[in-house]
PDB file of C-alpha atoms in Angstrom:
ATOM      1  CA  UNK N  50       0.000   0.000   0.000  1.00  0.00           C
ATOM      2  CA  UNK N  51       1.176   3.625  -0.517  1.00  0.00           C
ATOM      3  CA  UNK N  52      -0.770   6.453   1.058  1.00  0.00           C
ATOM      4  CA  UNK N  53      -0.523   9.970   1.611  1.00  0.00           C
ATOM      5  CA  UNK N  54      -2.817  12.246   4.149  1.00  0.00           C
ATOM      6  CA  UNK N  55      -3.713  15.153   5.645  1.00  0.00           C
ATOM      7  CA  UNK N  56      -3.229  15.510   9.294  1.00  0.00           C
ATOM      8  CA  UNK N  57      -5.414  17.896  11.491  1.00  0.00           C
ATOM      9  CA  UNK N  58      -3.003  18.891  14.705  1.00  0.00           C
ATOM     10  CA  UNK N  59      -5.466  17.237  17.087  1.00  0.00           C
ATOM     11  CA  UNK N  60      -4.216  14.297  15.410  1.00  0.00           C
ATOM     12  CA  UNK N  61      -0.668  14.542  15.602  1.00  0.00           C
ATOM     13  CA  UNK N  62       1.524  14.599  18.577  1.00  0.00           C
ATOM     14  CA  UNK N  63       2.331  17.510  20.422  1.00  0.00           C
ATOM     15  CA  UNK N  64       5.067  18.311  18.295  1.00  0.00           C
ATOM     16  CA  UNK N  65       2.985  19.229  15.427  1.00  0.00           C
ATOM     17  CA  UNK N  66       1.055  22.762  16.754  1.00  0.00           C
ATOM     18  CA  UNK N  67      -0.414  22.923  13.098  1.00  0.00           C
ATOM     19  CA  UNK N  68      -2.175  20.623  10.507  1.00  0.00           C
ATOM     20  CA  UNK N  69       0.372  19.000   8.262  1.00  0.00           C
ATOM     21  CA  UNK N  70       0.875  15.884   6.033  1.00  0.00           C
ATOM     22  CA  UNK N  71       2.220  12.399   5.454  1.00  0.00           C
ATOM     23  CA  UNK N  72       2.843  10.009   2.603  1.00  0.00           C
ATOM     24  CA  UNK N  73       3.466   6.117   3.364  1.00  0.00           C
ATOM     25  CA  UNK N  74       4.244   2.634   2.291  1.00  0.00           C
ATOM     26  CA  UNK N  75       3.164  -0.516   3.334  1.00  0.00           C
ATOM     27  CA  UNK N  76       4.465  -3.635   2.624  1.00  0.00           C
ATOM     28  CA  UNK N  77       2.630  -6.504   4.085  1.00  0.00           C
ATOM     29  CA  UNK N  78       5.349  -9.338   2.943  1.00  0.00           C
ATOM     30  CA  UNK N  79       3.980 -12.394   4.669  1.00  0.00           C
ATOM     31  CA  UNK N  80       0.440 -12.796   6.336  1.00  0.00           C
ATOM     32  CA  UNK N  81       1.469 -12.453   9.428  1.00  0.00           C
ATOM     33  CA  UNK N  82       4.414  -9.528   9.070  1.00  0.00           C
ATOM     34  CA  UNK N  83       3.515  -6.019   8.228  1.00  0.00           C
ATOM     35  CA  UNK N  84       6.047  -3.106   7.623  1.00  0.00           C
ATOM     36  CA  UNK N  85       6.067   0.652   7.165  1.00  0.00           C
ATOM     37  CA  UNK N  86       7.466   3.827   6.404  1.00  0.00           C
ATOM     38  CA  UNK N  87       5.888   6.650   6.940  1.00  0.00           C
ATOM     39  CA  UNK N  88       7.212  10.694   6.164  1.00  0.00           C
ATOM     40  CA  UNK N  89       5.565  13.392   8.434  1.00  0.00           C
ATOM     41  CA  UNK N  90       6.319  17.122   6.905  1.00  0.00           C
ATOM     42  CA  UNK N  91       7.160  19.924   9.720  1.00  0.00           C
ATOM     43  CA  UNK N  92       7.336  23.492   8.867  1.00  0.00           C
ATOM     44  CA  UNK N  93      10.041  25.759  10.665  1.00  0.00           C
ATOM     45  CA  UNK N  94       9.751  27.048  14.301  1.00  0.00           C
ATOM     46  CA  UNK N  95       9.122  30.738  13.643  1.00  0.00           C
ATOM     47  CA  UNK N  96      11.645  32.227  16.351  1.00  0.00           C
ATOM     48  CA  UNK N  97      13.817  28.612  15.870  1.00  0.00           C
ATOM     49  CA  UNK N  98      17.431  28.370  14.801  1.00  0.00           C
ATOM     50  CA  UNK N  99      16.134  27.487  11.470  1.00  0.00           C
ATOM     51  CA  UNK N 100      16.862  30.174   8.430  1.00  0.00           C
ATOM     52  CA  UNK N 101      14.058  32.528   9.323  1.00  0.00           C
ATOM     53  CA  UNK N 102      12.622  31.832   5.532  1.00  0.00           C
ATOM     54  CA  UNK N 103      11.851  28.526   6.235  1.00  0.00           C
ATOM     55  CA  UNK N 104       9.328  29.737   8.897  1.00  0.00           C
ATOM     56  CA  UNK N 105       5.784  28.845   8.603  1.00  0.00           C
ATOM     57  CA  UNK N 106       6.899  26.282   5.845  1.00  0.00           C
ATOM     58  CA  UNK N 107       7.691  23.058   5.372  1.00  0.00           C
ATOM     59  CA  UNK N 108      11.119  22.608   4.846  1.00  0.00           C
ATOM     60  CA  UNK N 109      11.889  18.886   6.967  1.00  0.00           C
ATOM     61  CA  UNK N 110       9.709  15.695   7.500  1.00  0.00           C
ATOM     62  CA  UNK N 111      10.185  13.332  10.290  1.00  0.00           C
ATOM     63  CA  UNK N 112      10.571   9.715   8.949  1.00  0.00           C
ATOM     64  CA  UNK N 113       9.788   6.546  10.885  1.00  0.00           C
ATOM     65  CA  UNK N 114       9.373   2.736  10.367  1.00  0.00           C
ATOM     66  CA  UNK N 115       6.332   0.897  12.050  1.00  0.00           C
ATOM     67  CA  UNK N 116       6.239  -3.197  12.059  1.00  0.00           C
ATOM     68  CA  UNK N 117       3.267  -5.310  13.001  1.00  0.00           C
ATOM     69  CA  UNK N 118       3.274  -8.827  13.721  1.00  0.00           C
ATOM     70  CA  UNK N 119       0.558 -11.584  13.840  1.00  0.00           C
ATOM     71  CA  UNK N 120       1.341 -13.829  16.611  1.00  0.00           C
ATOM     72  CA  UNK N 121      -1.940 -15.693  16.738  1.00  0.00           C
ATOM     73  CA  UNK N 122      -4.576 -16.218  13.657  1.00  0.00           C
ATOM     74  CA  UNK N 123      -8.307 -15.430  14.154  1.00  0.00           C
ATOM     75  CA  UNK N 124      -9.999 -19.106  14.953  1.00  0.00           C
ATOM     76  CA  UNK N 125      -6.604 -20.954  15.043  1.00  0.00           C
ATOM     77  CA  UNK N 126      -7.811 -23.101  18.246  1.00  0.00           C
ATOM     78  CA  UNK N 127     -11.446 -22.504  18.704  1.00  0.00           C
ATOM     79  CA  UNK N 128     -13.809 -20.029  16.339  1.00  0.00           C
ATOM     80  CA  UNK N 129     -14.041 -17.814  18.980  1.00  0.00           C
ATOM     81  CA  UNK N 130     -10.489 -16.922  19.235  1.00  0.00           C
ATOM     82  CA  UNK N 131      -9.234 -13.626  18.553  1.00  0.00           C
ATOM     83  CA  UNK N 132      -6.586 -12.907  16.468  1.00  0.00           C
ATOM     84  CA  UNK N 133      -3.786 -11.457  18.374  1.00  0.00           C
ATOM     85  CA  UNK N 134      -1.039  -8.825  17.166  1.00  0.00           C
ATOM     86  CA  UNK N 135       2.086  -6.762  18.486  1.00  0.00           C
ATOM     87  CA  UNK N 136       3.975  -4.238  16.990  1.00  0.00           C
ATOM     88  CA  UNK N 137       5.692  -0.831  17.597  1.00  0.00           C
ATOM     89  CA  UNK N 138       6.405   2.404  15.706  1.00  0.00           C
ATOM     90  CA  UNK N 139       9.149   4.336  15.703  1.00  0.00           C
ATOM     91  CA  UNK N 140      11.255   2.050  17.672  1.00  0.00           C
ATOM     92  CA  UNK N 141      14.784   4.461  17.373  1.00  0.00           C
ATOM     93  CA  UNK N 142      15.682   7.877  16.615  1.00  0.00           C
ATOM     94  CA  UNK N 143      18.523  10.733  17.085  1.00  0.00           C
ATOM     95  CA  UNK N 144      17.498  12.911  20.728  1.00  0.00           C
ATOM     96  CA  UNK N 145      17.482  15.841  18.389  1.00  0.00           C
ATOM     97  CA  UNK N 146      17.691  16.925  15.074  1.00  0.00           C
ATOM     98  CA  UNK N 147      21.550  17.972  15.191  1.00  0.00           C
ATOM     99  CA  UNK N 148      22.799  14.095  15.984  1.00  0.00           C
ATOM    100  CA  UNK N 149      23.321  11.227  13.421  1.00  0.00           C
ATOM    101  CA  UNK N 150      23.800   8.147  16.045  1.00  0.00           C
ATOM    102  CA  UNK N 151      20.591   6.548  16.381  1.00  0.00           C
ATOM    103  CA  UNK N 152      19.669   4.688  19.482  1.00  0.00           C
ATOM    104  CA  UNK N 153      16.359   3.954  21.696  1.00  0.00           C
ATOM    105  CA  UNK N 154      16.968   6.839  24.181  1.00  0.00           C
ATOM    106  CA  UNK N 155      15.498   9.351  21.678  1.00  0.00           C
ATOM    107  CA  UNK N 156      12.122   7.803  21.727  1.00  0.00           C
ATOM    108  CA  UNK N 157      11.238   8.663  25.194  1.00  0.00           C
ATOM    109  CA  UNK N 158      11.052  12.203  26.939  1.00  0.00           C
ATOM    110  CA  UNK N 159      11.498  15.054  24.351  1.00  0.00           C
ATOM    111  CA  UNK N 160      13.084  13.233  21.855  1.00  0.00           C
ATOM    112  CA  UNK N 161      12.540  12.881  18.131  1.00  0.00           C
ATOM    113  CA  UNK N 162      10.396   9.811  18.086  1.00  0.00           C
ATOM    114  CA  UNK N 163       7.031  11.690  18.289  1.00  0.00           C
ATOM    115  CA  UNK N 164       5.067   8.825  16.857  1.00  0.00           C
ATOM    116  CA  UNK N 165       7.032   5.809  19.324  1.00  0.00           C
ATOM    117  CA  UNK N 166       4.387   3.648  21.010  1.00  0.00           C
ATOM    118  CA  UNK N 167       4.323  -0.466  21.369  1.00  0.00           C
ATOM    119  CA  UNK N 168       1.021  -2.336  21.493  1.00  0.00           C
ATOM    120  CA  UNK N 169      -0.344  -5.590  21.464  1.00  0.00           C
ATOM    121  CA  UNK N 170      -3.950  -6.328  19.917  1.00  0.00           C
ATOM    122  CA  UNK N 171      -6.363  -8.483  19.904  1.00  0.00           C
ATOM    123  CA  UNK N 172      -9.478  -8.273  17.258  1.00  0.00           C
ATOM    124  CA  UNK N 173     -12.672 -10.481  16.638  1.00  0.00           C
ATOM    125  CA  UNK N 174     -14.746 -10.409  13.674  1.00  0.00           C
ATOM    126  CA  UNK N 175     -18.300 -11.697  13.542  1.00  0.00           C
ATOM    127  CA  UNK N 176     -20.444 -12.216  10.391  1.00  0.00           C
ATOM    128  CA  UNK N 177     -24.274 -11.125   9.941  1.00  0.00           C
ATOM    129  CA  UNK N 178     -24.862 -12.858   6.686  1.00  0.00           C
ATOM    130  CA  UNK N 179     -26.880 -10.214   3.983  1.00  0.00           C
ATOM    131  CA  UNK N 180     -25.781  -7.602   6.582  1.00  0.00           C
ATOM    132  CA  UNK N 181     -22.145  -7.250   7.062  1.00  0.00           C
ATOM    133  CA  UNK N 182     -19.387  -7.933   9.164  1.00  0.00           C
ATOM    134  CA  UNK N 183     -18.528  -6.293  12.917  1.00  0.00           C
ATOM    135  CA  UNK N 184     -15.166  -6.278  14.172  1.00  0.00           C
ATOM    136  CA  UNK N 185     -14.622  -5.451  18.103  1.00  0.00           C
ATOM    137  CA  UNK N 186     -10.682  -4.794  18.632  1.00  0.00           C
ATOM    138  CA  UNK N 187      -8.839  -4.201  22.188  1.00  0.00           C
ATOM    139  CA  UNK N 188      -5.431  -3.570  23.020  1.00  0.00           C
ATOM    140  CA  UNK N 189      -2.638  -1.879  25.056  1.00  0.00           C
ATOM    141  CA  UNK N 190      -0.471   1.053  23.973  1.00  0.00           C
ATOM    142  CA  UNK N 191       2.883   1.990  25.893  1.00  0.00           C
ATOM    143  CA  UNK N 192       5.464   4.836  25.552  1.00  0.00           C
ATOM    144  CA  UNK N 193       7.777   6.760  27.655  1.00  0.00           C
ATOM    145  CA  UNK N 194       6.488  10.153  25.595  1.00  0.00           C
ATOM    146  CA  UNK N 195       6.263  13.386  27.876  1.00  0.00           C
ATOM    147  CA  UNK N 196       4.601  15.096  25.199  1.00  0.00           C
ATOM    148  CA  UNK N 197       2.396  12.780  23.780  1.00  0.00           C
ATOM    149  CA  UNK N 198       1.886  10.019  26.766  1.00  0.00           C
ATOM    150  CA  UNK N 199      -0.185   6.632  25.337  1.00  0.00           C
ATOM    151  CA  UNK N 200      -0.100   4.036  28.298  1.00  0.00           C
ATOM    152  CA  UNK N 201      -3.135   2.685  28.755  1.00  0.00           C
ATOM    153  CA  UNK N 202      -5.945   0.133  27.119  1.00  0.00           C
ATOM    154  CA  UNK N 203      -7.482   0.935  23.606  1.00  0.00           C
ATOM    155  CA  UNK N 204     -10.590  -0.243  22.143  1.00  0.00           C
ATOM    156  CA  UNK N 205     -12.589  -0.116  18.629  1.00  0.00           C
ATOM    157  CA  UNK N 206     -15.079  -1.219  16.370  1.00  0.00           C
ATOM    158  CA  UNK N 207     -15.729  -1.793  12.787  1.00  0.00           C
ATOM    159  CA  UNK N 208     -18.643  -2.659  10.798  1.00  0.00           C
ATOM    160  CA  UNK N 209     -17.803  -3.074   6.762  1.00  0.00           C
ATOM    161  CA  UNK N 210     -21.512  -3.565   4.848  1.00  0.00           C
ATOM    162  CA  UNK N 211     -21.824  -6.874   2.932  1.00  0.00           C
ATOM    163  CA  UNK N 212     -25.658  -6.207   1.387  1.00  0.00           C
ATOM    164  CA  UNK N 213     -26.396  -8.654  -1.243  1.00  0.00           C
ATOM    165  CA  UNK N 214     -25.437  -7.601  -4.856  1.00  0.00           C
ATOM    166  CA  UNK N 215     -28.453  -6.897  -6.247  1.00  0.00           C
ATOM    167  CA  UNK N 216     -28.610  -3.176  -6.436  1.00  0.00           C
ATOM    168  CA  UNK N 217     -26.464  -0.943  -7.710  1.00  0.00           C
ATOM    169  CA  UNK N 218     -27.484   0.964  -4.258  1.00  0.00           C
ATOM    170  CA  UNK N 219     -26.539  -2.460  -2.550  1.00  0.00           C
ATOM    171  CA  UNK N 220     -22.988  -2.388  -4.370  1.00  0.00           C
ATOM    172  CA  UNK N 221     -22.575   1.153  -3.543  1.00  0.00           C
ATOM    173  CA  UNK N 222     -22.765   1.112   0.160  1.00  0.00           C
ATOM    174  CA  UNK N 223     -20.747  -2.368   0.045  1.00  0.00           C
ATOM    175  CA  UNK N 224     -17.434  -0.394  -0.123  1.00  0.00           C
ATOM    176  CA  UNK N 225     -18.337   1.718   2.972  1.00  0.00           C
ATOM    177  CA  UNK N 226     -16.457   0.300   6.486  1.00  0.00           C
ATOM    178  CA  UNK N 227     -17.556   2.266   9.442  1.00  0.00           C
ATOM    179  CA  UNK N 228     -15.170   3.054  12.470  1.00  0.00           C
ATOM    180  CA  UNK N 229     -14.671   4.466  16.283  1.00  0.00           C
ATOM    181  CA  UNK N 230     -12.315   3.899  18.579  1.00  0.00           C
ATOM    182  CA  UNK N 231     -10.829   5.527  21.715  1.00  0.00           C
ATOM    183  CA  UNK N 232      -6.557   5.505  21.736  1.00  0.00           C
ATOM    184  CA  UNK N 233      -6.376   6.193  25.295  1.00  0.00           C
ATOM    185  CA  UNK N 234      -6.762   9.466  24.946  1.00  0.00           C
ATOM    186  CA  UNK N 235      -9.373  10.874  22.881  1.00  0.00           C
ATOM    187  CA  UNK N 236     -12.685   9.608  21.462  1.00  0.00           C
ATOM    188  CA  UNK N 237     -12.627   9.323  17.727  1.00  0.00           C
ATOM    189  CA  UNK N 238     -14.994   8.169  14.649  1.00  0.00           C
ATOM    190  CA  UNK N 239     -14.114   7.822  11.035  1.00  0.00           C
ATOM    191  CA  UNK N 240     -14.834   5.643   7.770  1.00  0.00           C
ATOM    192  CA  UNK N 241     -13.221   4.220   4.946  1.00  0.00           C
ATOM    193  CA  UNK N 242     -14.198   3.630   1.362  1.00  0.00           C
ATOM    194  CA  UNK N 243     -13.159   1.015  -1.230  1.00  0.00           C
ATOM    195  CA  UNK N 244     -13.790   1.294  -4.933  1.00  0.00           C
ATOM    196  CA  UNK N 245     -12.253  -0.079  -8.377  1.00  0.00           C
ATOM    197  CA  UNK N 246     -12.049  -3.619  -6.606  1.00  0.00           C
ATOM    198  CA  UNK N 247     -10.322  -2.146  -3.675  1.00  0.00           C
ATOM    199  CA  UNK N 248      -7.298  -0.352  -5.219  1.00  0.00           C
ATOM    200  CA  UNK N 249      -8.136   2.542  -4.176  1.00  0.00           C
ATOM    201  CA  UNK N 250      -9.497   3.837  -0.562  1.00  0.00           C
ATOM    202  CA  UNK N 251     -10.858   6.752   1.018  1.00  0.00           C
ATOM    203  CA  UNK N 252      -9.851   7.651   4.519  1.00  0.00           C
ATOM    204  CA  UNK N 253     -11.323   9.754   6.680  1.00  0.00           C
ATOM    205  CA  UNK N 254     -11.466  10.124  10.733  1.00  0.00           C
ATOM    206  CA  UNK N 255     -13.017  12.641  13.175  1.00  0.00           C
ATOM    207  CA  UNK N 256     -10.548  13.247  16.064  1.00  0.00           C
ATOM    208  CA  UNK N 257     -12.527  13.941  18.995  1.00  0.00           C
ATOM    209  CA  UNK N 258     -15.466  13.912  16.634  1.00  0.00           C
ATOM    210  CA  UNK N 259     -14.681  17.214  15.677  1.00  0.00           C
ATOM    211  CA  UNK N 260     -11.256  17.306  14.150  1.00  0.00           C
ATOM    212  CA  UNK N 261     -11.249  16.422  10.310  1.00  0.00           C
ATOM    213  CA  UNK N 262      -8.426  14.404   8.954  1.00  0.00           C
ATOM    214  CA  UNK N 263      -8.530  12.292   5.463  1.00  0.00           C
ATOM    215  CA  UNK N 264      -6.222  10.755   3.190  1.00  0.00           C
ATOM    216  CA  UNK N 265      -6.290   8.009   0.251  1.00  0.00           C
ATOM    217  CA  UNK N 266      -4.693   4.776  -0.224  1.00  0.00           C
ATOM    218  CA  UNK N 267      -3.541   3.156  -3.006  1.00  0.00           C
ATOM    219  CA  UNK N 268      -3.224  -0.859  -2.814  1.00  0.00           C
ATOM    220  CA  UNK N 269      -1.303  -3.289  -4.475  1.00  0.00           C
ATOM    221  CA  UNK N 270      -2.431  -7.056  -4.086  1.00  0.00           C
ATOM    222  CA  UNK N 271       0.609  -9.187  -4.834  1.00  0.00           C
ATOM    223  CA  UNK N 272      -1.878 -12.949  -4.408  1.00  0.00           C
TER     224      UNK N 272
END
């Protein structure tokens, strides 16, 4: 998958005190191991060290890599088994922008790993034949973030339609996958849409239920 979006602030860590954006890929290489890269732009700190004409404007991005693995398949031992995840994001970074030696101690505190958390998931899907399908997910999210602190328990939902195919109203709302969730911090709704046999999505979230971000995603299916 490559993606690119549009982040509200709300969004973002604290880092970010203005909307800004992000491009992606996604390279799911196995089932069960998922990896990405992700660019975040920044715009100079007006009063910063930075050449005063780059501030206001993005002039820098903040890159980080993000892996998830699938440690347990949904239904492996009994059909009511969840699948179960972990993964991290931005596992190492410089402490600041002015040092090249990477290493874990600039993920925590003030350092440049805004977007560092680890987590382990665990999701459960449930059919309603002609109707759809619901997903319930939970999970725990841990950093050592002054800025942006996520320790805590996370939960969400999904429900993606699955009407039967005979309208083109039917077929229409069959792309549509509904979403909320709350990150251990805020509260936050959002959908996503598929179309041209999923190659190309629609993102969109509510952060707080207020905050508009959005974004598209285009996918590659290499089976």
């Amino acid at each position: 998958m490559a993606g690119t979006s549009y982040l509200v602030h709300a969004a973002t860590p604290e880092h970010w005190w203005y909307d800004t954006y992000n491009y992606y890929i996604n390279i799911t290489f196995f089932p069960w191991l998922e990896v990405a890269y992700t660019c975040t732009l920044h715009k100079g700190e007006v009063g910063s060290d930075w050449p005063e004409e780059t501030w206001g404007k993005f002039r820098n991005q903040d890159r980080q890599f993000s892996v998830r693995l699938r440690v347990w398949k949904e239904g492996w031992w009994k059909s009511w088994t969840p699948q179960v995840v972990a993964g991290l994001n931005d596992l190492t970074t410089t402490m600041s922008a002015l040092e090249n030696d990477y290493s874990p101690d600039g993920v925590g505190g003030y350092g440049n790993g805004y977007w560092n958390r680890y987590f382990v998931a665990a999701t459960k899907h449930v059919d309603y034949p002609g109707i759809g399908n619901l997903g319930v997910h939970a999970a725990y999210v841990y950093n050592r973030r002054k800025d942006y602190p996520l320790n805590g328990p996370t939960f969400g939902t999904n429900f993606r339609f699955g009407l039967p195919r005979t309208t083109l109203a039917n077929k229409a709302i069959n792309g549509l996958n509904l979403m909320a969730e709350y990150d251990s911090r805020t509260v936050n709704v959002g959908a996503e849409y598929s179309f041209w046999k999923d190659y190309i999505n629609a993102v969109v979230e509510l952060n707080q239920g207020k905050y508009i971000s959005g974004g598209l995603v285009f996918k590659i299916h290499l089976k």
